[in-house]
PDB file of C-alpha atoms in Angstrom:
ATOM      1  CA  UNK A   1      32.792 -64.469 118.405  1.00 52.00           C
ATOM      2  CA  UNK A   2      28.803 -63.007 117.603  1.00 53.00           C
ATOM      3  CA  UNK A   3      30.845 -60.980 114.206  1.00 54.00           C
ATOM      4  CA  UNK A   4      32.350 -64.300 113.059  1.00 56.00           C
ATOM      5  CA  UNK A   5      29.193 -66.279 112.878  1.00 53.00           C
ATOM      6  CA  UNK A   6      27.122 -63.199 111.426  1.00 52.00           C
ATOM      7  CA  UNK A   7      28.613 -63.719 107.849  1.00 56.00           C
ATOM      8  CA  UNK A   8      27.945 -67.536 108.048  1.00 52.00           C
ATOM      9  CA  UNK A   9      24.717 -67.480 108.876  1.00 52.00           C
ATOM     10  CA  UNK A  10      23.816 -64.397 105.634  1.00 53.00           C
ATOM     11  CA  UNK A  11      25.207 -66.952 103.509  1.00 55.00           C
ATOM     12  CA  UNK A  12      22.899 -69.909 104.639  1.00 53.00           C
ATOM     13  CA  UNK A  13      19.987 -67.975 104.056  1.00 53.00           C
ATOM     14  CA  UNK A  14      20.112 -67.623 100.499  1.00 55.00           C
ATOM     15  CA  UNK A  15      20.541 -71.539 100.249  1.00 53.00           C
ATOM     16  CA  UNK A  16      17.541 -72.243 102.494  1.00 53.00           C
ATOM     17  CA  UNK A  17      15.255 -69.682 100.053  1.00 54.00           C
ATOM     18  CA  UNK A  18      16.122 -71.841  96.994  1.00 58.00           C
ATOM     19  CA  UNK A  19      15.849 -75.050  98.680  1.00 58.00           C
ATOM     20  CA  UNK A  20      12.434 -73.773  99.681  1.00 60.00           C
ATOM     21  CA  UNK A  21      11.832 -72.660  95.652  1.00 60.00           C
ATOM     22  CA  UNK A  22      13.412 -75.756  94.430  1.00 57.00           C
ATOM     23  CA  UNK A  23      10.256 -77.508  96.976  1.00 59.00           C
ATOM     24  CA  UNK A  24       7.424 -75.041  95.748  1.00 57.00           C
ATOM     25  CA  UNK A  25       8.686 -76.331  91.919  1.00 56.00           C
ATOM     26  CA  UNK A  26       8.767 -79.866  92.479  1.00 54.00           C
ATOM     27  CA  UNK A  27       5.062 -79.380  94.029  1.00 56.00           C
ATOM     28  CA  UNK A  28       4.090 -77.154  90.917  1.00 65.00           C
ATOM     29  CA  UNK A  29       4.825 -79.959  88.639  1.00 68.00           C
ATOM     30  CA  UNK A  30       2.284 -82.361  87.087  1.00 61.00           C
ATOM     31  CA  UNK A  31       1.911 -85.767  88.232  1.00 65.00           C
ATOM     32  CA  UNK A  32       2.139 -88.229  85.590  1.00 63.00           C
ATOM     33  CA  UNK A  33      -1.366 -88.746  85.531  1.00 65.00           C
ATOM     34  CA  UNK A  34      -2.087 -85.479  84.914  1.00 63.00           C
ATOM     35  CA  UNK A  35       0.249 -85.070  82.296  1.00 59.00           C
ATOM     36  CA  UNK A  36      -1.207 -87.965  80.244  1.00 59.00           C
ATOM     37  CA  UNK A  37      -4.327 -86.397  80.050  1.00 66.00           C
ATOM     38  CA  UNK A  38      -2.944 -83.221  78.265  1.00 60.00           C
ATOM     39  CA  UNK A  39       0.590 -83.773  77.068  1.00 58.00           C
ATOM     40  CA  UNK A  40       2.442 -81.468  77.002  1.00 58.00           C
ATOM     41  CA  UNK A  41       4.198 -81.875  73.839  1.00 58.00           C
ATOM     42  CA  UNK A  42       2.843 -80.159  70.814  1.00 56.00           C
ATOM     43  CA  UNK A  43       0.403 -82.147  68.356  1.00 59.00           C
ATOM     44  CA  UNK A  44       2.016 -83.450  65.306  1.00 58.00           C
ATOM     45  CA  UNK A  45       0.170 -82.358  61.814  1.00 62.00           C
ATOM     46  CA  UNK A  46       0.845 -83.205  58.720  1.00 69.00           C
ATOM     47  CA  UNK A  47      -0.048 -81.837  55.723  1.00 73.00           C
ATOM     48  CA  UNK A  48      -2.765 -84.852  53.618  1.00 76.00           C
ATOM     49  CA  UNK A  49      -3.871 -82.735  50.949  1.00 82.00           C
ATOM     50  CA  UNK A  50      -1.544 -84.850  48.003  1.00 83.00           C
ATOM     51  CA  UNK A  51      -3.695 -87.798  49.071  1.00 84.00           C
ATOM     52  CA  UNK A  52      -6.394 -87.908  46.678  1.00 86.00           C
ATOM     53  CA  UNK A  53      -7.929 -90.851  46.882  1.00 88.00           C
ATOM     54  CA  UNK A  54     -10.750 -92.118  49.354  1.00 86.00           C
ATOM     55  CA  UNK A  55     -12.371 -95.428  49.388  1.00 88.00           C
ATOM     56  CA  UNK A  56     -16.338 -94.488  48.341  1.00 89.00           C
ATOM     57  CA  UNK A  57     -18.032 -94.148  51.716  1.00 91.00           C
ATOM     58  CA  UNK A  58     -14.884 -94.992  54.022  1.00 91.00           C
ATOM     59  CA  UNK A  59     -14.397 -92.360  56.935  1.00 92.00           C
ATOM     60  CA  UNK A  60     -10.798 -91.227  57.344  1.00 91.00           C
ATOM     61  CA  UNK A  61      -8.269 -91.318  60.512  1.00 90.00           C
ATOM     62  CA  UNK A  62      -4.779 -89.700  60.276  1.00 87.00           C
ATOM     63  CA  UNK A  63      -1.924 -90.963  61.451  1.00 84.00           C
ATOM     64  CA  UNK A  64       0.466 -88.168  61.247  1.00 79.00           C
ATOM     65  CA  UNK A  65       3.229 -89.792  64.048  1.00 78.00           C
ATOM     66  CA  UNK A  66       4.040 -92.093  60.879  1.00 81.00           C
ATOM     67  CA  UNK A  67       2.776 -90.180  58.092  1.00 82.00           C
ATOM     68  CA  UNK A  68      -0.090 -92.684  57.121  1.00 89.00           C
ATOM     69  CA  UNK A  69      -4.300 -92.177  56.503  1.00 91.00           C
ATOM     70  CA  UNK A  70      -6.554 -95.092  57.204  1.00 93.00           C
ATOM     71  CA  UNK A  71      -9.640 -95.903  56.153  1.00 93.00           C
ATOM     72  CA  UNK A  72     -12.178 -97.268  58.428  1.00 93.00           C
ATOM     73  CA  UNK A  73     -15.835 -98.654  56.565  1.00 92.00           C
ATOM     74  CA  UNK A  74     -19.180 -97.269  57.958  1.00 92.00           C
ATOM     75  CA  UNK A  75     -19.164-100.543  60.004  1.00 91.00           C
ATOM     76  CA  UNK A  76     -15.909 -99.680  61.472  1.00 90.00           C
ATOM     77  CA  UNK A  77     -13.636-102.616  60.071  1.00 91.00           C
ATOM     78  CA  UNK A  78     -10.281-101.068  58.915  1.00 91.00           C
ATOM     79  CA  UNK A  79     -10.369-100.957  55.037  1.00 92.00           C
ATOM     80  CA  UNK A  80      -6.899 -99.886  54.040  1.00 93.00           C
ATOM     81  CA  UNK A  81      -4.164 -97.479  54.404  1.00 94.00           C
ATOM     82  CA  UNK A  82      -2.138 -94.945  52.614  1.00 94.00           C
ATOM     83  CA  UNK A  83       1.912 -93.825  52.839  1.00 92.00           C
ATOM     84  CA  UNK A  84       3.613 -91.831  51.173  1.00 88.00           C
ATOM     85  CA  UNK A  85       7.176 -93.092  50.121  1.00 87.00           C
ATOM     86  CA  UNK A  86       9.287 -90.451  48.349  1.00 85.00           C
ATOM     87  CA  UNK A  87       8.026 -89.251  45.328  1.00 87.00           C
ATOM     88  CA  UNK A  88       4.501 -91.402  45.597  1.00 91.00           C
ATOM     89  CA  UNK A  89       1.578 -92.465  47.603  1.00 92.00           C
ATOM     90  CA  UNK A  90       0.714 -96.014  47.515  1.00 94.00           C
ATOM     91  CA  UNK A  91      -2.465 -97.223  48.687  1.00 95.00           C
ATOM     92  CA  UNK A  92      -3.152-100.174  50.430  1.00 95.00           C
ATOM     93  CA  UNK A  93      -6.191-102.607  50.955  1.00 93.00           C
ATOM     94  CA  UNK A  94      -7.198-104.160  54.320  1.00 90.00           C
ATOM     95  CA  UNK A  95      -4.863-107.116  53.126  1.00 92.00           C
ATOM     96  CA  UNK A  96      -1.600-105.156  52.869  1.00 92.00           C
ATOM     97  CA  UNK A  97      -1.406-104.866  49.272  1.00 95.00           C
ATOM     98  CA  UNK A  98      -0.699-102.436  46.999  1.00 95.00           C
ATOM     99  CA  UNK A  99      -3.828-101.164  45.186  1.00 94.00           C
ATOM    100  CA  UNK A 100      -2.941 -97.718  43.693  1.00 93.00           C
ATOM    101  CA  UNK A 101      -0.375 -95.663  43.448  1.00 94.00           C
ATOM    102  CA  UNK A 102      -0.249 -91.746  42.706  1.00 92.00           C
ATOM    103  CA  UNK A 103       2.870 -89.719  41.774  1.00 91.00           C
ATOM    104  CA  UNK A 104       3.239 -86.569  43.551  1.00 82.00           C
ATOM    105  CA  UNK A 105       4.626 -83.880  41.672  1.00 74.00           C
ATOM    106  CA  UNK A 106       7.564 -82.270  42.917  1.00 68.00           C
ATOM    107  CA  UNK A 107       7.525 -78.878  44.747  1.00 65.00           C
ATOM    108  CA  UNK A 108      10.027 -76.556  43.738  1.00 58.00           C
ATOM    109  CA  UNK A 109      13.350 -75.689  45.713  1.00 56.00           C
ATOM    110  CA  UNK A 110      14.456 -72.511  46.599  1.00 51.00           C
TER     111      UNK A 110
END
């Protein structure tokens, strides 16, 4: 009756070493605290350097999540933005309206 159990009981005692690695995982991982100090995801960056104009004296924040540069004054009140949409780059006052727009010459396809 001892030889009939015997195989049972080997084939428990793989399941109760990966229960016991599933446990060491779940304590491995980062609370969600943690996790919002450093994200794990990989920092976006776009590339700004078809934006050519700065308002005189305005310091500059990207936006690359939706492809947009602000400018901030030396006072810090927001003093405009900038997109891109296809083939230009409009900027934009603090108001919301359209103050210059730049064509951006085409890069060439493979």
């Amino acid at each position: 009756m001892a030889l009939g159990l015997l195989p049972l009981l080997l084939s428990s005692i793989p399941a109760m070493a990966q229960e016991d690695e599933d446990e060491a995982d779940f304590k491995r991982h980062q609370s969600m605290h943690q996790l919002s100090r450093h994200p794990p995801l990989p920092r976006l960056h776009m590339d700004y350097s078809q934006y050519r104009f700065i308002p005189p004296g305005d310091k500059v924040k990207e936006q690359p999540d939706v492809n947009r540069l602000l400018f901030w004054t030396q006072h810090g009140t927001p003093d405009g933005y900038a997109e891109r949409h296809g083939g230009a780059i409009v900027y934009y006052d603090s108001t919301g309206k359209a103050i210059r727009v730049d064509n951006v010459p085409a890069t060439p396809t493979r």
